[in-house]
mmCIF file of C-alpha atoms in Angstrom:
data_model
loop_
_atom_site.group_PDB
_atom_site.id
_atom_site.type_symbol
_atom_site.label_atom_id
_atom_site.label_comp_id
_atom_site.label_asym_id
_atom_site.label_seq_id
_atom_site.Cartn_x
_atom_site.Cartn_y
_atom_site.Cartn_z
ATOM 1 C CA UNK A 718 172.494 -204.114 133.169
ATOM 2 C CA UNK A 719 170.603 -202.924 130.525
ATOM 3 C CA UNK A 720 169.527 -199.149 130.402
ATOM 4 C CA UNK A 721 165.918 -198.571 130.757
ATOM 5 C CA UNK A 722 164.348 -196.937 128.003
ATOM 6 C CA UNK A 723 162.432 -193.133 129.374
ATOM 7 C CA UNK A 724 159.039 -193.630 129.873
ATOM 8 C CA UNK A 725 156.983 -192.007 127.104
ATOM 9 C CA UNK A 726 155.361 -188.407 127.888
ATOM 10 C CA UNK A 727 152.079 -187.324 127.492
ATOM 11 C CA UNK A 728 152.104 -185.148 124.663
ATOM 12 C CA UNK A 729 151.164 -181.422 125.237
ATOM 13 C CA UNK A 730 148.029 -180.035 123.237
ATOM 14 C CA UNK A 731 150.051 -177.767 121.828
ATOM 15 C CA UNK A 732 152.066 -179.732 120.107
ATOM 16 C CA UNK A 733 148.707 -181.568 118.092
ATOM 17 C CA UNK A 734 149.488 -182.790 114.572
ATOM 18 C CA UNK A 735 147.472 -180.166 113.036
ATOM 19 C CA UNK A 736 149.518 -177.286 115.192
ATOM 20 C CA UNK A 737 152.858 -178.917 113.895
ATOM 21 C CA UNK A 738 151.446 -178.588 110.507
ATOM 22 C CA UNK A 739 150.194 -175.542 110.529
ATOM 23 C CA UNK A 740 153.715 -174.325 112.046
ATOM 24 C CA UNK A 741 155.872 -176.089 109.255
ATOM 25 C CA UNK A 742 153.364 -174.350 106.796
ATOM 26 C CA UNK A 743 153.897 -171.312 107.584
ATOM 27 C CA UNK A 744 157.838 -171.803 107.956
ATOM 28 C CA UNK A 745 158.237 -172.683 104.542
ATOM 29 C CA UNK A 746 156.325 -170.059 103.284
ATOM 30 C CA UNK A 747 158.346 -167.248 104.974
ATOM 31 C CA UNK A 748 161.462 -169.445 103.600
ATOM 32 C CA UNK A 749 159.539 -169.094 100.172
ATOM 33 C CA UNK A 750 159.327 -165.272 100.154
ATOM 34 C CA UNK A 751 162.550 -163.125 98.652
ATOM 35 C CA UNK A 752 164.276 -160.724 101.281
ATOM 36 C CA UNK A 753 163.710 -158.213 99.624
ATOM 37 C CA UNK A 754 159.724 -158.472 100.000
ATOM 38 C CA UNK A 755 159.891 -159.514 103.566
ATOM 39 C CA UNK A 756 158.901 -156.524 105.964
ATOM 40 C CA UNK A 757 161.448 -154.943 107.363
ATOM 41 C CA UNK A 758 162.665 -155.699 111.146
ATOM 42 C CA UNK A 759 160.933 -152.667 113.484
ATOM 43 C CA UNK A 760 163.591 -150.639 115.207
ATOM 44 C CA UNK A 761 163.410 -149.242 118.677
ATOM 45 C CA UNK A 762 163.028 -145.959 117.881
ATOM 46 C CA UNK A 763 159.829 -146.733 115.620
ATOM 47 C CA UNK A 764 158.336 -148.164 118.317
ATOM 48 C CA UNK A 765 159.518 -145.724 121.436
ATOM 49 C CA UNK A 766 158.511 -142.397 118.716
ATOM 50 C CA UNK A 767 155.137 -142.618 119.414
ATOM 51 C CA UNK A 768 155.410 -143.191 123.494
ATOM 52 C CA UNK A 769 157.432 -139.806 123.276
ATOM 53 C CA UNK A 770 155.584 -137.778 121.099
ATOM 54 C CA UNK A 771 152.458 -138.965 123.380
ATOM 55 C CA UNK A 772 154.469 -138.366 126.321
ATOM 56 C CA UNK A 773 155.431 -134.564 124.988
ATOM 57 C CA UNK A 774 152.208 -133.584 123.975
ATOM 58 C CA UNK A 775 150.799 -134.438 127.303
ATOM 59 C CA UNK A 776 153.829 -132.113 129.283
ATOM 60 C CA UNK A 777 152.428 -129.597 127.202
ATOM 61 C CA UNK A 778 149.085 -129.666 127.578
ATOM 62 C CA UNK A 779 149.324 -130.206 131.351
ATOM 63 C CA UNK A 780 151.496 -127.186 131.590
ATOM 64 C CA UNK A 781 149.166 -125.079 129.558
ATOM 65 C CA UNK A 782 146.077 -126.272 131.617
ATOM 66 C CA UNK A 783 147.953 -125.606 134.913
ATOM 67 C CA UNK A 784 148.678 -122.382 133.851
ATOM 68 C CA UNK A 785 145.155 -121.540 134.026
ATOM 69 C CA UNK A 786 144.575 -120.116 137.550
ATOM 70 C CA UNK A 787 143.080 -122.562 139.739
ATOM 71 C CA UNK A 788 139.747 -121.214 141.251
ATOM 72 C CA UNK A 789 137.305 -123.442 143.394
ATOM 73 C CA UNK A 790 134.558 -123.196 140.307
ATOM 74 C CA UNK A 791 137.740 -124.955 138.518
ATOM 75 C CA UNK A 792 138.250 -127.242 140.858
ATOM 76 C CA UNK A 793 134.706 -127.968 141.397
ATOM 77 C CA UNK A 794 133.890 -128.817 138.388
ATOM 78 C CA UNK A 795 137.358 -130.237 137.142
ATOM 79 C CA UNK A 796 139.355 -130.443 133.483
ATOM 80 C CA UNK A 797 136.266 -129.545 131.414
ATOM 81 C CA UNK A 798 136.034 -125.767 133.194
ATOM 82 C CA UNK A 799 139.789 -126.150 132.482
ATOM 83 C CA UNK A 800 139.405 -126.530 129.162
ATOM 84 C CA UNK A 801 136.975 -123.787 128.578
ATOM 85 C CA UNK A 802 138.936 -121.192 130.613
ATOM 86 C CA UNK A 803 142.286 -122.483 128.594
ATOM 87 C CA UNK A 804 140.831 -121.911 125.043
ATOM 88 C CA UNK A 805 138.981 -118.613 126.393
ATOM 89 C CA UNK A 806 143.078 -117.529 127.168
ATOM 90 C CA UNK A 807 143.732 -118.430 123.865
ATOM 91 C CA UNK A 808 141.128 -116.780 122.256
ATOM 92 C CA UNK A 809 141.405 -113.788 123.927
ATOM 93 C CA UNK A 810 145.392 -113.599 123.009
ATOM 94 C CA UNK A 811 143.979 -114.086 119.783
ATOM 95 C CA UNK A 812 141.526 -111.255 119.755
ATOM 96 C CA UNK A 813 144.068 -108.875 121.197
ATOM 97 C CA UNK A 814 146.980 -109.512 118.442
ATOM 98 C CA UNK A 815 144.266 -109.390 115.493
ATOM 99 C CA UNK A 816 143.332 -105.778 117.274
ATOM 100 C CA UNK A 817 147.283 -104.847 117.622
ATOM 101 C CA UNK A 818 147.572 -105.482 113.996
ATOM 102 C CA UNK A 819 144.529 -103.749 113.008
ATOM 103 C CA UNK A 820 146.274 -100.632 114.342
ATOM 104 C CA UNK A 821 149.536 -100.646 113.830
ATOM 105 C CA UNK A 822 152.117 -103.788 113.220
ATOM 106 C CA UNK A 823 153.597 -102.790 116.872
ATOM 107 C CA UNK A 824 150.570 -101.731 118.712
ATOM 108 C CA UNK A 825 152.456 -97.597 118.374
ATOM 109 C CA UNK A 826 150.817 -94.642 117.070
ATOM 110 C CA UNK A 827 152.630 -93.546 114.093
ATOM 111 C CA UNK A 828 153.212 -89.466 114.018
ATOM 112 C CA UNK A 829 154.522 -89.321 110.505
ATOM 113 C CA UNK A 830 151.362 -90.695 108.904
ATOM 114 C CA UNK A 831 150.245 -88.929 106.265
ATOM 115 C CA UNK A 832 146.399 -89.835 107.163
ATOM 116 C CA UNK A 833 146.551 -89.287 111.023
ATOM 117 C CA UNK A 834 147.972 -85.122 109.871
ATOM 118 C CA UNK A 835 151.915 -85.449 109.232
ATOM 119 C CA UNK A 836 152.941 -83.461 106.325
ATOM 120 C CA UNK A 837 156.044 -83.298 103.736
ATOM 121 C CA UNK A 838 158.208 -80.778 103.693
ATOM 122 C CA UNK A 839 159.613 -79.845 100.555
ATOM 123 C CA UNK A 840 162.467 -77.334 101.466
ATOM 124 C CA UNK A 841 164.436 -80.190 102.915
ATOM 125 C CA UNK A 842 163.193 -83.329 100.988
ATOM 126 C CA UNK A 843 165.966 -83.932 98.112
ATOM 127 C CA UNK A 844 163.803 -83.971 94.567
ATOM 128 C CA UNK A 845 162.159 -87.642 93.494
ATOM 129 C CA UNK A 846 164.268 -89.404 91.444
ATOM 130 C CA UNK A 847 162.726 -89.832 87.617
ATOM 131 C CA UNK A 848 164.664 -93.226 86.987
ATOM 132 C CA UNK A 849 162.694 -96.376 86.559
ATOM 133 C CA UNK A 850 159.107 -95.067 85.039
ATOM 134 C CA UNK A 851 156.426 -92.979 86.641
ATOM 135 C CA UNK A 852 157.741 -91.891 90.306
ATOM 136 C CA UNK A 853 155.569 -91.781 93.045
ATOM 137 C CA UNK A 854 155.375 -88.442 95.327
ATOM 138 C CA UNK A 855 157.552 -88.091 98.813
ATOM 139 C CA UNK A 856 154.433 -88.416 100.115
ATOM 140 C CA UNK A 857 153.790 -92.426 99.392
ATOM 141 C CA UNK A 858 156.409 -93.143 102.501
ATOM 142 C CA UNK A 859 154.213 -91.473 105.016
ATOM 143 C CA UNK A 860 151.457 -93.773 103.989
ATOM 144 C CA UNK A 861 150.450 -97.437 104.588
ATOM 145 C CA UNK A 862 151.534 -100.626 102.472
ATOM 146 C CA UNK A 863 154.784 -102.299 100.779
ATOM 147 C CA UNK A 864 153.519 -103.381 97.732
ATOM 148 C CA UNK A 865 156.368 -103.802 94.737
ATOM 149 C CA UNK A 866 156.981 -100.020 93.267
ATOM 150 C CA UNK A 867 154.912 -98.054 96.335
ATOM 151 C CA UNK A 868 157.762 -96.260 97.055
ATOM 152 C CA UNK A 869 159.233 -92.805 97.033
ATOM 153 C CA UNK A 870 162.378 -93.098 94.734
ATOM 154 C CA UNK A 871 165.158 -90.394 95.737
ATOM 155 C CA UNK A 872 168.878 -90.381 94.960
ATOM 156 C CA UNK A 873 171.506 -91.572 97.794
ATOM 157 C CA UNK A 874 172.058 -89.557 100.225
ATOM 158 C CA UNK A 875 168.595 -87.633 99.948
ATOM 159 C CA UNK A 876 166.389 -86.424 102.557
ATOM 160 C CA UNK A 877 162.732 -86.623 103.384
ATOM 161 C CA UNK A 878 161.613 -83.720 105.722
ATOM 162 C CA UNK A 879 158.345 -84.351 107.878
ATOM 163 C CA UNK A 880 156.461 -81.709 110.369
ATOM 164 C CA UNK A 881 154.509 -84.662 112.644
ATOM 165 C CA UNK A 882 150.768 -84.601 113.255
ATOM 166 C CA UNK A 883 151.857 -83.543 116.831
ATOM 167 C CA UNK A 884 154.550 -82.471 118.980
ATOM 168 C CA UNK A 885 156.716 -85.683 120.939
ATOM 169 C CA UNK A 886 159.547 -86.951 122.226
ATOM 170 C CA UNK A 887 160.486 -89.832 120.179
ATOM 171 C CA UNK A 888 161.200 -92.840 121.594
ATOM 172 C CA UNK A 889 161.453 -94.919 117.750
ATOM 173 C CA UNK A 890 161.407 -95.114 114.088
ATOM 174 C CA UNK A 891 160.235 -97.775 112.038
ATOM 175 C CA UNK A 892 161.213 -98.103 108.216
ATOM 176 C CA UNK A 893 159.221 -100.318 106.221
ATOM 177 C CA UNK A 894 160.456 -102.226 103.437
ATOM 178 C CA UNK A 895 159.634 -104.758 100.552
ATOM 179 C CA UNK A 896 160.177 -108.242 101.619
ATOM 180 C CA UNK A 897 163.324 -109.226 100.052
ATOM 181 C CA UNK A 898 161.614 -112.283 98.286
ATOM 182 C CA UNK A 899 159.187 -110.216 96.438
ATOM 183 C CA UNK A 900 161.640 -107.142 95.680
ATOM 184 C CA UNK A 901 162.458 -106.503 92.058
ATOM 185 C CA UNK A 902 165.934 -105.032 92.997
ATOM 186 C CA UNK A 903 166.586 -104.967 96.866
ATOM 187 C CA UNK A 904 169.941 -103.407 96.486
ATOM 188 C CA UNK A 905 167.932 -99.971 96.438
ATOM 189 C CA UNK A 906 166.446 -100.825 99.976
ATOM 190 C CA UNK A 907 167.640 -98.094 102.294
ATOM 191 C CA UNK A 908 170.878 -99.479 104.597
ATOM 192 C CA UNK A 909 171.964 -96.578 107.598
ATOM 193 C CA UNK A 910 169.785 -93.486 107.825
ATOM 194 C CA UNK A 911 169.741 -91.079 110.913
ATOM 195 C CA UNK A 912 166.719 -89.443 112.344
ATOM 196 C CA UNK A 913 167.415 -85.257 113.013
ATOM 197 C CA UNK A 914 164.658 -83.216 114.778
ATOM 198 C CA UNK A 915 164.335 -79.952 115.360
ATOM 199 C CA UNK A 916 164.381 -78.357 118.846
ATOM 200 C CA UNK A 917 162.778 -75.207 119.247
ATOM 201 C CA UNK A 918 161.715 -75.087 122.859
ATOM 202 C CA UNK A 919 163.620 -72.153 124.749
ATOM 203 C CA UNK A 920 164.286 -74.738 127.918
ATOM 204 C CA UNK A 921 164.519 -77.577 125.728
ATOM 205 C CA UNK A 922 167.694 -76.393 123.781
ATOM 206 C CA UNK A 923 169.413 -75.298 126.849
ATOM 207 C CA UNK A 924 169.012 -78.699 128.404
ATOM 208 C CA UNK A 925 170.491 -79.687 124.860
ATOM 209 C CA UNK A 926 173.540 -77.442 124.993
ATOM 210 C CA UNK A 927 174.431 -78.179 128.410
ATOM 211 C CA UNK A 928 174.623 -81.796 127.740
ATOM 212 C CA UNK A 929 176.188 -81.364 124.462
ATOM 213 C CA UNK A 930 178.534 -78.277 125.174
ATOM 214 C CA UNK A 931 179.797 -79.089 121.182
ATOM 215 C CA UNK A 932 177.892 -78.543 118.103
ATOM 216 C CA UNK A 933 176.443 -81.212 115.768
ATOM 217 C CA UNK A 934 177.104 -80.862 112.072
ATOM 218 C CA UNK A 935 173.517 -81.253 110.138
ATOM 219 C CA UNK A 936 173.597 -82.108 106.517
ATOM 220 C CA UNK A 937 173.774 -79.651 104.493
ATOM 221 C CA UNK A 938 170.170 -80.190 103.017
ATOM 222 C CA UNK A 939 168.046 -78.913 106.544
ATOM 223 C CA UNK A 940 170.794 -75.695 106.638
ATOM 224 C CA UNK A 941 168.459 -73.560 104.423
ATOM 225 C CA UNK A 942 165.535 -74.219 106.531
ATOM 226 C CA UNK A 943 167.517 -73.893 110.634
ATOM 227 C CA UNK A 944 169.270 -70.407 108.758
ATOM 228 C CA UNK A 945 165.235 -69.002 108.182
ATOM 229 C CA UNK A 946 164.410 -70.323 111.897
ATOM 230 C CA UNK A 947 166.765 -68.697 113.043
ATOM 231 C CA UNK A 948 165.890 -65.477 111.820
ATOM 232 C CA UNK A 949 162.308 -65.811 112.259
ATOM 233 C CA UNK A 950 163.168 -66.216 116.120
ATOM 234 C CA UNK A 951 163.873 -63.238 119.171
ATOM 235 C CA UNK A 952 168.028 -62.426 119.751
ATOM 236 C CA UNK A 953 167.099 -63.006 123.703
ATOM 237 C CA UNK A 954 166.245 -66.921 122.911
ATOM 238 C CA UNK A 955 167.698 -69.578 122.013
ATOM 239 C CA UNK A 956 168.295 -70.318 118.331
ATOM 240 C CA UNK A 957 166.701 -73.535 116.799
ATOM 241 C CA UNK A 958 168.721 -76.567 116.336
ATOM 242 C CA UNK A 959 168.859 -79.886 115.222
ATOM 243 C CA UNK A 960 169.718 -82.762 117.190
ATOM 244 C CA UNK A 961 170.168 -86.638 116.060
ATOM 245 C CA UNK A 962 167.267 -88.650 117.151
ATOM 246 C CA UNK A 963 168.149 -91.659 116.426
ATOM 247 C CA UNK A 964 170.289 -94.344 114.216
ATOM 248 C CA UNK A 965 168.934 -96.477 111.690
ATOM 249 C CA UNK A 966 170.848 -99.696 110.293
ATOM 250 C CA UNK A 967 168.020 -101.280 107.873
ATOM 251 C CA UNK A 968 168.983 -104.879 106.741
ATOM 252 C CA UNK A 969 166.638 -106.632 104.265
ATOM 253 C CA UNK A 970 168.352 -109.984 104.661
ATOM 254 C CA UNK A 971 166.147 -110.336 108.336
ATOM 255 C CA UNK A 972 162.882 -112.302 108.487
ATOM 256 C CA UNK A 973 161.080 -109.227 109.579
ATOM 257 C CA UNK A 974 161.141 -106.624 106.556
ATOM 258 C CA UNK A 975 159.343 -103.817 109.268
ATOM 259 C CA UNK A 976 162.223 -102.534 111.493
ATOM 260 C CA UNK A 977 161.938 -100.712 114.701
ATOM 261 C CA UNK A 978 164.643 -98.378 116.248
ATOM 262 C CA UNK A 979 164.898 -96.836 119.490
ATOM 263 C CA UNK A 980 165.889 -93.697 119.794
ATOM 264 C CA UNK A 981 168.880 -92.468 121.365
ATOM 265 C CA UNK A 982 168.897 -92.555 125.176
ATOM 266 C CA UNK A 983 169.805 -88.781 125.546
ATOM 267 C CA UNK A 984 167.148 -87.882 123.354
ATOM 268 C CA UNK A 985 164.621 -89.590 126.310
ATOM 269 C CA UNK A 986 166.684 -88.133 128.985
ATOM 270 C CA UNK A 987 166.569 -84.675 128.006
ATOM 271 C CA UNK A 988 162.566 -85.428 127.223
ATOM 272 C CA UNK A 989 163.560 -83.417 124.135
ATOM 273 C CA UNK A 990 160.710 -82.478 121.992
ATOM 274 C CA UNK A 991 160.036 -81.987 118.249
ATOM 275 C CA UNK A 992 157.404 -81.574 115.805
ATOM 276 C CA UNK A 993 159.973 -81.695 112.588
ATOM 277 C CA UNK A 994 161.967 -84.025 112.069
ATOM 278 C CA UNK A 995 164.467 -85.133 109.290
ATOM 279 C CA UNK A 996 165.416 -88.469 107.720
ATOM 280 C CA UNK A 997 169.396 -89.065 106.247
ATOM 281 C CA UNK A 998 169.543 -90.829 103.824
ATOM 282 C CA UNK A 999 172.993 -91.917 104.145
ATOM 283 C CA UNK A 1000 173.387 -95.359 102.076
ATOM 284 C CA UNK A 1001 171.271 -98.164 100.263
ATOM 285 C CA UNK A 1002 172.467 -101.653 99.681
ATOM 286 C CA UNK A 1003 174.223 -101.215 96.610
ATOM 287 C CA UNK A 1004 172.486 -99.730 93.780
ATOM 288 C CA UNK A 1005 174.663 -96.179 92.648
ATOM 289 C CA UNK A 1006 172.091 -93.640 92.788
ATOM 290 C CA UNK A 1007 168.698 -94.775 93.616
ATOM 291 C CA UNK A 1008 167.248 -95.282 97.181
ATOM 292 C CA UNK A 1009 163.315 -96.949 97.134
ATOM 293 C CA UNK A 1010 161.830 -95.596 100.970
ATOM 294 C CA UNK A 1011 158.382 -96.788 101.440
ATOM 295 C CA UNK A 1012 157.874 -96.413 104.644
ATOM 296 C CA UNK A 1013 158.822 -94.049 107.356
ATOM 297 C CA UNK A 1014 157.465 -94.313 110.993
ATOM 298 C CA UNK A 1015 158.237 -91.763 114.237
ATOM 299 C CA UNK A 1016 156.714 -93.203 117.738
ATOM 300 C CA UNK A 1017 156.820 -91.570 120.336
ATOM 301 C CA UNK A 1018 155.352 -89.909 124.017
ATOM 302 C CA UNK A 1019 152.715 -86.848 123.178
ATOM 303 C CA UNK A 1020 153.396 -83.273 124.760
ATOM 304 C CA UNK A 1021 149.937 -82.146 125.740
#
């Protein structure tokens, strides 16, 4: 029996003589084009980058906006009051760090500044070292700004004495430095110091003595000056020491070339205060005898 032969199909539009054409055109042509010149194939993550980043920034945002307290004048009036209250958060963060900053880097009244009545003592401040050009007085590191060569130069191991514009109990110190980047020689950058103040309040040094039944050892620079105290004060009271305030371990490698310190916890417990205080120079970061200090801060709680 002889096979039938399929009945012909209507062809589909789609498949016109002109479409075909077209088609086998543009086959050839991408056959035509080198490899190399050919765009290269998408990959998933190109495409799913910008559904995540889109996705991200709109966590964000949503958890900002919530963050705004809802009110019923918010929720009245809907994302637009949102908006405004959002960027008035902002600005007002804004506003209070430029006001921070326009007093003092940590928003702390700084007691050894020169301008605000702090003063250099001379009898214990080692002398200013005459190495490296015109020095600058002891005074320069009681006063604002770390620009290349503001600094007081003094041999290692020196000592900068400092009677505060007012009486405390110090809670930190702060040591400013030259960023690291823009130093000329950072290996004269001040490494671990120690903060000594002087106690002379009657109740406040027996407080001191009862806690610390054993005697510190000073440095032998502020010995002139406790000796004179000491016999400028009644036999019936207590003799004048000094006391360690607090430990300093500068490092100019960090991000932050202005360090803050607390002070030791004893020093809060005994509410010890002091209007004199002290700083050890006790090593720099590797030059042999010059130490560059340009900036010495003392924070702390004011006795009325």
């Amino acid at each position: 029996m002889p096979k039938s032969t399929p009945s012909a199909k209507t062809p589909d539009p789609k498949f016109s003589t002109s479409r075909f054409r077209m088609w086998r055109e543009l086959a050839y042509l991408d056959r035509s084009v080198p490899a190399s010149h050919r765009p290269a194939t998408t990959s998933w993550f190109s495409l799913a980058f910008p559904i995540i980043l889109s996705a991200l920034v709109s966590v964000i945002l949503n958890t900002l906006v919530l963050s705004v307290p809802r009110t019923p004048t918010t929720t009245a009036l809907g994302l637009r009051l949102y908006d405004e209250s959002l960027w008035r958060l902002v600005e007002g963060r804004v506003e209070e760090a430029l006001i921070r900053q326009s007093k003092d880097m940590f928003g702390m009244r700084d007691f050894a500044l020169a301008m605000g009545g702090a003063q250099v003592i001379p009898s214990v401040t080692t002398p200013t070292s005459k190495s490296g050009g015109r020095p600058n007085p002891p005074e320069i590191a009681l006063t604002p700004g770390v620009q290349p060569g503001k600094c007081w130069p003094t041999h290692t191991g020196g000592h900068l004495g400092v009677a505060l514009a007012n009486t405390i109990i110090v809670s930190h110190v702060t040591i400013d430095c030259i960023a690291a980047e823009l130093a000329i020689n950072i290996t004269t950058a001040p490494k671990d110091m120690v903060l000594w103040g002087l106690i002379e309040d009657h109740h406040a040094i027996q407080r001191f003595n009862s806690y610390f039944p054993s005697p510190l050892d000073p440095p032998a620079a502020i010995l002139p000056l406790i000796s004179s105290l000491q016999t400028r004060t009644d036999k019936t009271s207590a003799k004048p020491v000094f006391v360690p305030l607090a430990s300093v371990h500068y490092d100019p490698s960090l991000m932050n070339n202005v360090q803050m310190f607390p002070a030791h916890p004893e020093v809060r417990l005994l509410e010890i205060p002091t209007r004199v205080v002290v700083l050890e120079i006790q090593s720099n970061w590797g030059h042999e005898d010059l130490t560059c200090l340009y900036r010495l801060r003392v924070h702390g709680q004011l006795i009325e």
